[in-house]
Tab-separated table of C-alpha atoms in Angstrom:
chain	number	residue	atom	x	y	z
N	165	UNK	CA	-4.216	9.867	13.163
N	166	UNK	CA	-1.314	7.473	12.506
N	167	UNK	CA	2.582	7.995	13.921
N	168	UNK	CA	3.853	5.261	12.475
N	169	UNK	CA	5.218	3.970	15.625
N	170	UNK	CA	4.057	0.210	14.614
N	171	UNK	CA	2.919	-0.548	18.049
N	172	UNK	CA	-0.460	-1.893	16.267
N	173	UNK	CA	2.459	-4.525	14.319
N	174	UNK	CA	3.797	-5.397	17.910
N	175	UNK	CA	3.376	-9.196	17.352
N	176	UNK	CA	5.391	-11.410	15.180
N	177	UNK	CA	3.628	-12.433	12.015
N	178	UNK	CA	0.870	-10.947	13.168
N	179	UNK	CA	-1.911	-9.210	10.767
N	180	UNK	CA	-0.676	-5.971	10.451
N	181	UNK	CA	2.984	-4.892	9.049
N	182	UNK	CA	4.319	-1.327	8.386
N	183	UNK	CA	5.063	-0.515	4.715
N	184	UNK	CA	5.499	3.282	3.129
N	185	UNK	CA	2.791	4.645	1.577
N	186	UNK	CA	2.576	6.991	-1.606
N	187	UNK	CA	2.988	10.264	0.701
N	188	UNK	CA	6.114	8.573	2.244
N	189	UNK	CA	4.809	7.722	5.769
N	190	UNK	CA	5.285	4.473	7.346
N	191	UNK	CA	1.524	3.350	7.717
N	192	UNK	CA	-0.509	0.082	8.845
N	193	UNK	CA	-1.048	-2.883	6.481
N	194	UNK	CA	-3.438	-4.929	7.714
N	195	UNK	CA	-2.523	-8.881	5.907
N	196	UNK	CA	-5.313	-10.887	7.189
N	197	UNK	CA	-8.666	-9.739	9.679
N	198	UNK	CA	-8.181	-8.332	12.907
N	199	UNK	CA	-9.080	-10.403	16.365
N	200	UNK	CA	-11.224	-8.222	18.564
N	201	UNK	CA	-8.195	-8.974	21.389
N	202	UNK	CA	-5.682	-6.968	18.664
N	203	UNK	CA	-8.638	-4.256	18.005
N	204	UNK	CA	-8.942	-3.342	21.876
N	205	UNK	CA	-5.072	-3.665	22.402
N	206	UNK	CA	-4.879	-1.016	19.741
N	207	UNK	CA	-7.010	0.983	21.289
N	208	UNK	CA	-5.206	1.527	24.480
N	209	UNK	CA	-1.386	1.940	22.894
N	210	UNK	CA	-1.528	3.538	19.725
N	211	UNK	CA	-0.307	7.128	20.120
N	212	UNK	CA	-2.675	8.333	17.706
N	213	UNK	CA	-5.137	7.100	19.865
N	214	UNK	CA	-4.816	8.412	22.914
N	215	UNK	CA	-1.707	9.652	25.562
N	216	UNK	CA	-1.788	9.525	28.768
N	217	UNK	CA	0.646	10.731	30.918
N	218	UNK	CA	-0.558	9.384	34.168
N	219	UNK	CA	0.902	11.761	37.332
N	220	UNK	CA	4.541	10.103	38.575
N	221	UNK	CA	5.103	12.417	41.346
N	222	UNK	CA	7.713	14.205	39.802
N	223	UNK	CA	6.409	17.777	39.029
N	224	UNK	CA	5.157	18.179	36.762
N	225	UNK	CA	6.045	21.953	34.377
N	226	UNK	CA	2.997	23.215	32.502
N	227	UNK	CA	5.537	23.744	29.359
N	228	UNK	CA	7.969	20.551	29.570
N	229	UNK	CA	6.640	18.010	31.611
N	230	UNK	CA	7.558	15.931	34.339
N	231	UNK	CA	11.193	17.118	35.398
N	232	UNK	CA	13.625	15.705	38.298
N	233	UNK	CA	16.618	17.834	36.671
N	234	UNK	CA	17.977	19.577	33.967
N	235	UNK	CA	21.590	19.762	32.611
N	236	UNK	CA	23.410	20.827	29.680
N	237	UNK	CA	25.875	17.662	28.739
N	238	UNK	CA	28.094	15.881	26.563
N	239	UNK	CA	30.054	12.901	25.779
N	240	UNK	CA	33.168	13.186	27.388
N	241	UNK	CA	34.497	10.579	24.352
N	242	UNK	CA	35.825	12.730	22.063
N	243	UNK	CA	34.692	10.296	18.952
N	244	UNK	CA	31.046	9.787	20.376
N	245	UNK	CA	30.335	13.811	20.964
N	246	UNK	CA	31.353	14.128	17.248
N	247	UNK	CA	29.545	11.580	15.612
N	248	UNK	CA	26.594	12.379	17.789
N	249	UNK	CA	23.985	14.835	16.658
N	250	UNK	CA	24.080	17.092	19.842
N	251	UNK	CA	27.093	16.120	21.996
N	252	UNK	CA	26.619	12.427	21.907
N	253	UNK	CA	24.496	12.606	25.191
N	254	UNK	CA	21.969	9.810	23.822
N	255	UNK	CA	25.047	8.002	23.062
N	256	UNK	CA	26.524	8.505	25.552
N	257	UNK	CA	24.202	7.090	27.641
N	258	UNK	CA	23.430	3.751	25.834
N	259	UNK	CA	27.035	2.856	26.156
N	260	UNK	CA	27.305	3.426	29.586
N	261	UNK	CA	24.413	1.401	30.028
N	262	UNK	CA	26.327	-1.401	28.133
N	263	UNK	CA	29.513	-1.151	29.575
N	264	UNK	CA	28.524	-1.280	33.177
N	265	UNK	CA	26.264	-4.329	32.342
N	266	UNK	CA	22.831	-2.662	33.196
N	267	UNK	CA	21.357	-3.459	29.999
N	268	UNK	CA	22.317	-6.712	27.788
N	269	UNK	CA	21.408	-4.352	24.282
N	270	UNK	CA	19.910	-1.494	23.594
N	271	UNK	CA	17.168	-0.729	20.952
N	272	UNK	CA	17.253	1.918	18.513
N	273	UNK	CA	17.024	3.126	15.073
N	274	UNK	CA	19.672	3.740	12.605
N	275	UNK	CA	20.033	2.829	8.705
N	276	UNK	CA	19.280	-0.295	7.137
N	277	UNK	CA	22.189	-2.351	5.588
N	278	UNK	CA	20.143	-2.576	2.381
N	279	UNK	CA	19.184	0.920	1.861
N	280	UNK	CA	20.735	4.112	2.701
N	281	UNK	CA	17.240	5.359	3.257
N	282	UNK	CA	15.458	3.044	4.986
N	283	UNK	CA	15.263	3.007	8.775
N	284	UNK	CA	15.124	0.125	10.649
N	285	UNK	CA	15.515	-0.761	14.272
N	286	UNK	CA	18.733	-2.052	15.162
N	287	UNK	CA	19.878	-4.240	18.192
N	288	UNK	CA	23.351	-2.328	19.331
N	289	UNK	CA	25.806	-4.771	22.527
N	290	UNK	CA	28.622	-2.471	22.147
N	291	UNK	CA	30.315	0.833	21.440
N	292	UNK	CA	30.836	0.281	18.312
N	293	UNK	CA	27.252	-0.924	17.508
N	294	UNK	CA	26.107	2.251	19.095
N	295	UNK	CA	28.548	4.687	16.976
N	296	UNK	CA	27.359	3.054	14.086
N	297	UNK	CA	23.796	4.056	14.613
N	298	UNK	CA	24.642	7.305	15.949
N	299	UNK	CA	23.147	11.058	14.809
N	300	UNK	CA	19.597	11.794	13.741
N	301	UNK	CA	17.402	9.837	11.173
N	302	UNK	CA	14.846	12.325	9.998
N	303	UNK	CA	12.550	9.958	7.746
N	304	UNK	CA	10.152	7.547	9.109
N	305	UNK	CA	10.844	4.898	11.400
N	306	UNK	CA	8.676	2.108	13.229
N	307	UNK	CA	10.259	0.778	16.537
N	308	UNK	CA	7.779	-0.890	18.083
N	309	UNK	CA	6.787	-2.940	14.894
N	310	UNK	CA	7.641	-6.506	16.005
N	311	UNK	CA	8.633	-5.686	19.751
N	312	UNK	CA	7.605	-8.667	21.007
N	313	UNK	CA	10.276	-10.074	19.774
N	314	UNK	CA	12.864	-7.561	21.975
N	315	UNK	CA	10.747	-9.063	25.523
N	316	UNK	CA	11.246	-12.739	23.531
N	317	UNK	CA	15.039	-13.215	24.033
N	318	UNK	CA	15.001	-12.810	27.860
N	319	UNK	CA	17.030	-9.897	28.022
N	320	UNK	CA	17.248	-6.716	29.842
N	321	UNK	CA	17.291	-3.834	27.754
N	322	UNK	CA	17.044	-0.246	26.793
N	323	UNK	CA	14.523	1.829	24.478
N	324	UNK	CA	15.109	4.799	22.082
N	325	UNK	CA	12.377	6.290	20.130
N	326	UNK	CA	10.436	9.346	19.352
N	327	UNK	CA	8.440	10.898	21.558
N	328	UNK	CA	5.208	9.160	20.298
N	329	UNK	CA	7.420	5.561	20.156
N	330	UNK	CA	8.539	6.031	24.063
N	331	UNK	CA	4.700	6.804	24.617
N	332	UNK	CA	3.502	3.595	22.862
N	333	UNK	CA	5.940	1.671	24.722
N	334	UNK	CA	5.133	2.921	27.893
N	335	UNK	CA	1.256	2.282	27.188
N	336	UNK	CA	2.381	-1.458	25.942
N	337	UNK	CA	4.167	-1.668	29.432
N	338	UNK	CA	1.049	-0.779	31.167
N	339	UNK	CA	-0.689	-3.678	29.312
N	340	UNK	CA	1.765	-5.817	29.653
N	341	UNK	CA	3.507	-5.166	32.980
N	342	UNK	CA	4.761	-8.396	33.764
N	343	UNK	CA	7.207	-7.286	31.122
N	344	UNK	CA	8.342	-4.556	32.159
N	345	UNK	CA	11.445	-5.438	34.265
N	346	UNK	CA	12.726	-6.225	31.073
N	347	UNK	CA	13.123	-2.380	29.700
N	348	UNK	CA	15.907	-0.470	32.170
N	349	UNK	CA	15.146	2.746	30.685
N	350	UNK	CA	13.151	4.388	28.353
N	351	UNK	CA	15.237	7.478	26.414
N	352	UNK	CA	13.859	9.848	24.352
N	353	UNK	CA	15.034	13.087	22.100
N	354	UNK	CA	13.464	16.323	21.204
N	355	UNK	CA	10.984	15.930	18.432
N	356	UNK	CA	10.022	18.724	15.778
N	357	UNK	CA	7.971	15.944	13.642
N	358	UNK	CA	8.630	13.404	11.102
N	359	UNK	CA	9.346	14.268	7.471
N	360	UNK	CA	8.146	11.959	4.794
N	361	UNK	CA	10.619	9.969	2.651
N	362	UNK	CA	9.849	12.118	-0.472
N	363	UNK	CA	11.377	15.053	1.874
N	364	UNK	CA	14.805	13.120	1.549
N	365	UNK	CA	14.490	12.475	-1.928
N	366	UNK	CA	13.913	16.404	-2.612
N	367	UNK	CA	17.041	16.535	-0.570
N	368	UNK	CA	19.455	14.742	-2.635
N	369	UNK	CA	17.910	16.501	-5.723
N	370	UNK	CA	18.760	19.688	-4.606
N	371	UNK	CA	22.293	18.545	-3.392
N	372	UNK	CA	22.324	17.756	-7.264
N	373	UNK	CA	22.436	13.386	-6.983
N	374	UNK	CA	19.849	11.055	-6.768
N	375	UNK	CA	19.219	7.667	-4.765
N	376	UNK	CA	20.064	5.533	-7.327
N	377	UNK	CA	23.714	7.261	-7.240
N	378	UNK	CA	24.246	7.352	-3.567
N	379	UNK	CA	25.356	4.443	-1.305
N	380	UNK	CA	25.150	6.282	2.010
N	381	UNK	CA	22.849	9.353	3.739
N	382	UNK	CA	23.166	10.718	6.986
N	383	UNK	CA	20.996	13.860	8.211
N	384	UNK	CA	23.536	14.816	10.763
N	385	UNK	CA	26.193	13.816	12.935
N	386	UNK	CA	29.879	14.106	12.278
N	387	UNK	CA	29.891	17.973	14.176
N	388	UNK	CA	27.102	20.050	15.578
N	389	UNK	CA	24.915	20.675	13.775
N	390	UNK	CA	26.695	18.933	11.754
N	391	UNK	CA	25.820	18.562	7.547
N	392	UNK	CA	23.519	15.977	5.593
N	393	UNK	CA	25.943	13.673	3.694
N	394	UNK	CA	25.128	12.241	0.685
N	395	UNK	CA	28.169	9.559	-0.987
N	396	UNK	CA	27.631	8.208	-4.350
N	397	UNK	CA	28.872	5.089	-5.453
N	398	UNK	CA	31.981	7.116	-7.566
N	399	UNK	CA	32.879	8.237	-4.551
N	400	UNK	CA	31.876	11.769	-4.264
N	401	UNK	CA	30.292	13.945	-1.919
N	402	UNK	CA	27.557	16.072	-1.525
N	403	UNK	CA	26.827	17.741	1.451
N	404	UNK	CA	23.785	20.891	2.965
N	405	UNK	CA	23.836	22.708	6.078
N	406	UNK	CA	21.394	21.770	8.812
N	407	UNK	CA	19.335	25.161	7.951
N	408	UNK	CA	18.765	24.482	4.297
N	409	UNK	CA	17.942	20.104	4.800
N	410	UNK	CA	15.621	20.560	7.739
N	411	UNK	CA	14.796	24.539	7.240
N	412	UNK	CA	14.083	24.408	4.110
N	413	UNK	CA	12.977	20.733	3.373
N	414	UNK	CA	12.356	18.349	5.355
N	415	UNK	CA	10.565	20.470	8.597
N	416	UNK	CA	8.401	21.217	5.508
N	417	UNK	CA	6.901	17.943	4.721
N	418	UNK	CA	5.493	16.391	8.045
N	419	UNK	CA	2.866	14.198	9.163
N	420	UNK	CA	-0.575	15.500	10.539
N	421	UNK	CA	-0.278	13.954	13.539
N	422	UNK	CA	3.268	15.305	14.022
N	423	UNK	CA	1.879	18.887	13.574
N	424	UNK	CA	-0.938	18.859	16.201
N	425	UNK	CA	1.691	16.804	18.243
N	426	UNK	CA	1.509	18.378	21.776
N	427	UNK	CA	4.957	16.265	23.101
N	428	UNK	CA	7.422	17.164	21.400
N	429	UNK	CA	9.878	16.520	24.393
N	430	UNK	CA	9.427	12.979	25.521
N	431	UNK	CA	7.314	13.294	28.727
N	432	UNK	CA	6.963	9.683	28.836
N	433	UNK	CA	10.191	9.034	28.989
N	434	UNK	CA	13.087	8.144	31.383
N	435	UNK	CA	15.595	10.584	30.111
N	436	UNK	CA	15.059	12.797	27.239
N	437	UNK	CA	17.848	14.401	25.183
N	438	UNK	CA	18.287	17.320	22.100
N	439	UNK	CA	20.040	20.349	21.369
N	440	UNK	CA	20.866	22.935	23.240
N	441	UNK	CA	21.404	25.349	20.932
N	442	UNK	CA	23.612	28.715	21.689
N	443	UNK	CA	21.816	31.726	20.391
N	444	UNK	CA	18.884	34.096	21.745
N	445	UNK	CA	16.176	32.668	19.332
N	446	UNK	CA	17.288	28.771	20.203
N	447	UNK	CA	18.049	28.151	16.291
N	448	UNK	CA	21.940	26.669	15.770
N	449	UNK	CA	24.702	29.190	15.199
N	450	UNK	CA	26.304	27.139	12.142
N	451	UNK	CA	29.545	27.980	12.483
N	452	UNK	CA	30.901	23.787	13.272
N	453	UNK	CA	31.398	23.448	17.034
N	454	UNK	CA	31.114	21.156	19.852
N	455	UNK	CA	27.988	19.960	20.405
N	456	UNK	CA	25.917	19.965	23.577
N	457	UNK	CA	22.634	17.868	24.726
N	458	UNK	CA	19.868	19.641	26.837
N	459	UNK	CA	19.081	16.415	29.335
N	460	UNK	CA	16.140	16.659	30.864
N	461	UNK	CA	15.261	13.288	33.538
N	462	UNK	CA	11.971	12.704	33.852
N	463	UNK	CA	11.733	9.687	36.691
N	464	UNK	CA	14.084	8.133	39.298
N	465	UNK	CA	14.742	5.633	36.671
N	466	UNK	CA	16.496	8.579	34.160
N	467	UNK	CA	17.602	10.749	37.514
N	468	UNK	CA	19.380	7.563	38.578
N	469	UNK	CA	21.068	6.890	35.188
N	470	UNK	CA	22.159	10.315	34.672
N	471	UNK	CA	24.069	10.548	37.807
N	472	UNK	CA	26.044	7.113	37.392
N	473	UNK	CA	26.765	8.247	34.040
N	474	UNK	CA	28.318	11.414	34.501
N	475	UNK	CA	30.159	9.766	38.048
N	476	UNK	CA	31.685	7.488	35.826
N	477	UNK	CA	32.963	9.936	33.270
N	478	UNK	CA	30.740	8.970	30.815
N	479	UNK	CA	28.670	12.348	30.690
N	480	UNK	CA	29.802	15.935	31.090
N	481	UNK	CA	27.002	17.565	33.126
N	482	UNK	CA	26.149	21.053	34.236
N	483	UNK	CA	23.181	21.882	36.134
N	484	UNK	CA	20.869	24.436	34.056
N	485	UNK	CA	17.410	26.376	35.080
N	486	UNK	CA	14.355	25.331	33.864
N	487	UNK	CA	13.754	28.519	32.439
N	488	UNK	CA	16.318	28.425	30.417
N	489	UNK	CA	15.379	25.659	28.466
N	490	UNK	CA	12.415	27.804	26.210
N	491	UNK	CA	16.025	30.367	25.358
N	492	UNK	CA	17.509	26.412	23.624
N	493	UNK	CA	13.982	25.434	22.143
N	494	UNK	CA	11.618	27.965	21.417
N	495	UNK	CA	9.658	26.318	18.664
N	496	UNK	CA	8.869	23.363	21.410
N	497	UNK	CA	7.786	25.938	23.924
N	498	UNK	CA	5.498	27.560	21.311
N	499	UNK	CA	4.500	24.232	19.616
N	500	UNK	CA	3.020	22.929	23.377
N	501	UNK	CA	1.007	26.566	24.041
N	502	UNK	CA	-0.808	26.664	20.353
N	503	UNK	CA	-1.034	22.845	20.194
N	504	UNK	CA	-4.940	23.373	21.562
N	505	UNK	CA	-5.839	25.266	18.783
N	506	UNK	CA	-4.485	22.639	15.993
N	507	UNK	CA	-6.644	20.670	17.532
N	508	UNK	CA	-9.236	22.189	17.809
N	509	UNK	CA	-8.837	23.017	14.233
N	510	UNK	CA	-8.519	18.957	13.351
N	511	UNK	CA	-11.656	18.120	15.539
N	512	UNK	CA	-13.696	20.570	14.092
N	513	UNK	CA	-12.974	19.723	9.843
N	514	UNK	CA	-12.896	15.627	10.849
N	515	UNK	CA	-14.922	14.971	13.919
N	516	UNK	CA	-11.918	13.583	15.438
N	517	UNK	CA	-8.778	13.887	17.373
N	518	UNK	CA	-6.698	11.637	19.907
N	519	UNK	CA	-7.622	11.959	23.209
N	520	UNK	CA	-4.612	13.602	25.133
N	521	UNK	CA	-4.600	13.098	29.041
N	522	UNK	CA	-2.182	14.421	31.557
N	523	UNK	CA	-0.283	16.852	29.177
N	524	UNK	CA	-1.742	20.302	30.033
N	525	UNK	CA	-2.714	21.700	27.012
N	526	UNK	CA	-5.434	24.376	28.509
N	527	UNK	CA	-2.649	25.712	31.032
N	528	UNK	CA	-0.075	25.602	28.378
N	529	UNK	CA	-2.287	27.806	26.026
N	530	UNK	CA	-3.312	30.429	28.513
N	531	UNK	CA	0.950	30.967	28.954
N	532	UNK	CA	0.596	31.334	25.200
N	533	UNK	CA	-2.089	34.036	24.973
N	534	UNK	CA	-5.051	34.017	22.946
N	535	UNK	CA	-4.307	35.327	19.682
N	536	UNK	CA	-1.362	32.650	18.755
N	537	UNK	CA	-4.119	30.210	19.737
N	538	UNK	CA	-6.296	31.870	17.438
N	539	UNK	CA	-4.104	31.939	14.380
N	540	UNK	CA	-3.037	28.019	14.283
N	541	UNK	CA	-6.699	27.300	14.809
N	542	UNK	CA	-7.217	29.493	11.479
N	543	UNK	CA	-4.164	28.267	10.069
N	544	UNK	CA	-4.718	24.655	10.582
N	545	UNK	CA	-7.901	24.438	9.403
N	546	UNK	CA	-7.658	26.274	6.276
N	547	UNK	CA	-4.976	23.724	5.448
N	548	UNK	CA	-7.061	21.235	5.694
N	549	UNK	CA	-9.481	22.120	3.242
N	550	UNK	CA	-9.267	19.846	0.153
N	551	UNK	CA	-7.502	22.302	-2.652
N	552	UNK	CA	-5.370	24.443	-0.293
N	553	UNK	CA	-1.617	23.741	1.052
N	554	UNK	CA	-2.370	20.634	2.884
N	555	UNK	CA	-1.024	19.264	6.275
């Protein structure tokens, strides 16, 4: 039940490599036969696999995880809180890390200089490297394709992915842990799935331009929520609210293993940013404003990072209840209680499902109730009979 993290393409020119395939997912492509050594490494990182979230001390919330605090915070540089999805926080953070000389670079995503679609993991050393990969790429990425080559160049660095990527890396850690002192923090965001590529293309169709016409794409950024962007190369602009690209589009078009995801909120990581969103039922108000990050730390590691960042001025924090949290992101709170019965649904139609260890998913459903349990286990599986809407 493939991510399409690319831990299983870890090495360099190694026998595996992550291409697209025809539904638009980033999947394996195995070049040459795999060693049994690649086969049982596999086996203990790949996120659709296994998880396991292995007890850090912290406590540990049946809903979001491990938890050492949670704030509400933002940027306090004007420029990165704008051209940040939510506030900047994730931004925010990298720099600091930069600027104070913790990390040497920082890995993340952001758009390929070749395509305006393609995602590919970029190698940021300054501000400026980090604003230019800043606000969210909803299409399918592959960090941890090639990582050895991040632990290659000596350096101390810092890790951005999905929840699933942060997962992989931490389970690549644990096999490699002589490596570790290399990664300063792992950082994270708040995950409602990946859409396929063909999600984007629907996008620009209905903005009324195609992708041979446009030159650059951005899903968000530039306000909160902030408006997909499409430029074309005779330099107009089309542009579609955050609840008609992701509402209407691309939250429609996800992975499998995305929809019976039960982390959705980063529990392996460090430090875990998304929105806060304003509003009773946690959905954005879309009236342009400034944004906010929800910042949840996870481990002394993120607890630790948090703190210097916001004593040096880098973050805007306030303290915020843990209950509060479900009021900013409902669909995660609801996504973690009925995630049992997805899979339930999943295991019963294919015989199989990743093994999940550590993330509560029996006392997540009983905060749920029974009948929402009941209904995605109905739901799920008749989507997954061949002829019907499919998963």
């Amino acid at each position: 039940m493939c991510s399409g993290c690319g831990a299983c393409a870890a090495g360099l020119d190694g026998p595996v490599s992550m291409k697209l395939d025809s539904a638009g997912f980033l999947r394996p492509q195995i070049r040459y036969p795999v060693s049994r050594e690649l086969d049982a490494y596999v086996r203990e990182v790949c996120p659709g696999v296994s998880l396991d979230l292995q007890n850090s001390g912290n406590d540990i919330h049946p809903e979001w995880g491990p938890i050492t605090s949670v704030h509400i915070g933002w940027s306090t540089d004007p420029e990165v809180r704008y051209r940040g999805s939510s506030g900047g926080g994730i931004s925010a953070l990298l720099i600091f890390l930069l600027e104070s000389g913790q990390a040497d670079f920082v890995a993340h995503i952001g758009v390929s200089n070749d395509d305006p679609f393609q995602n590919v993991r970029r190698i940021s050393r300054s501000r400026a490297d980090v604003l230019e990969g800043a606000g969210s790429r909803y299409a399918p990425a592959a960090p941890m394709e090639a990582v050895d080559s991040l632990f290659s160049t000596g350096e101390r660095f810092a890790f951005v992915g999905k929840p699933c990527d942060v997962a992989a890396m931490h389970a690549y850690l644990r096999q490699y842990p002589e490596k570790a002192p290399q990664v300063v923090a792992l950082l994270s965001f708040i995950c409602a799935g990946v859409p396929s590529m063909r999600a984007t293309l629907k996008v620009l169709e209905t903005m009324g331009t195609s992708p041979e016409e446009t030159v650059r794409f951005s899903y968000r950024g530039n306000g909160w929520p902030g408006l997909a962007t499409a430029r074309t190369r005779n330099g107009s602009e089309f542009t579609m609210d955050y609840s008609a690209s992701w509402g209407n589009i691309l939250g429609r078009d996800l992975q499998l293993r995305c929809k019976v995801c039960p982390d959705g909120t980063g529990e392996f990581a460090d430090i875990v940013c998304g929105d806060a969103w304003y509003g009773e039922d946690g959905y954005p108000q879309f009236d342009e404003q400034e944004g906010r990050s929800l910042v949840i730390s996870r481990t002394a590691t993120g607890e630790r990072l948090l703190r210097e960042a916001a004593l040096a001025a880098a973050l805007c924090i306030e303290p915020c209840n843990v209950r509060e949290i479900a009021r900013m992101q409902p669909y995660q709170q609801s996504r973690k209680r009925v995630s049992l019965g997805r899979l339930a649904a999943v295991a019963l139609r294919f015989g199989f499902i990743p093994k999940f260890k550590g993330l509560r998913l029996w006392r997540a459903s009983r905060r749920g109730g029974f009948m929402p349990l009941l209904r995605n286990f109905v739901g799920t599986y008749r989507r997954l009979i061949p002829g019907k809407a499919g998963l």
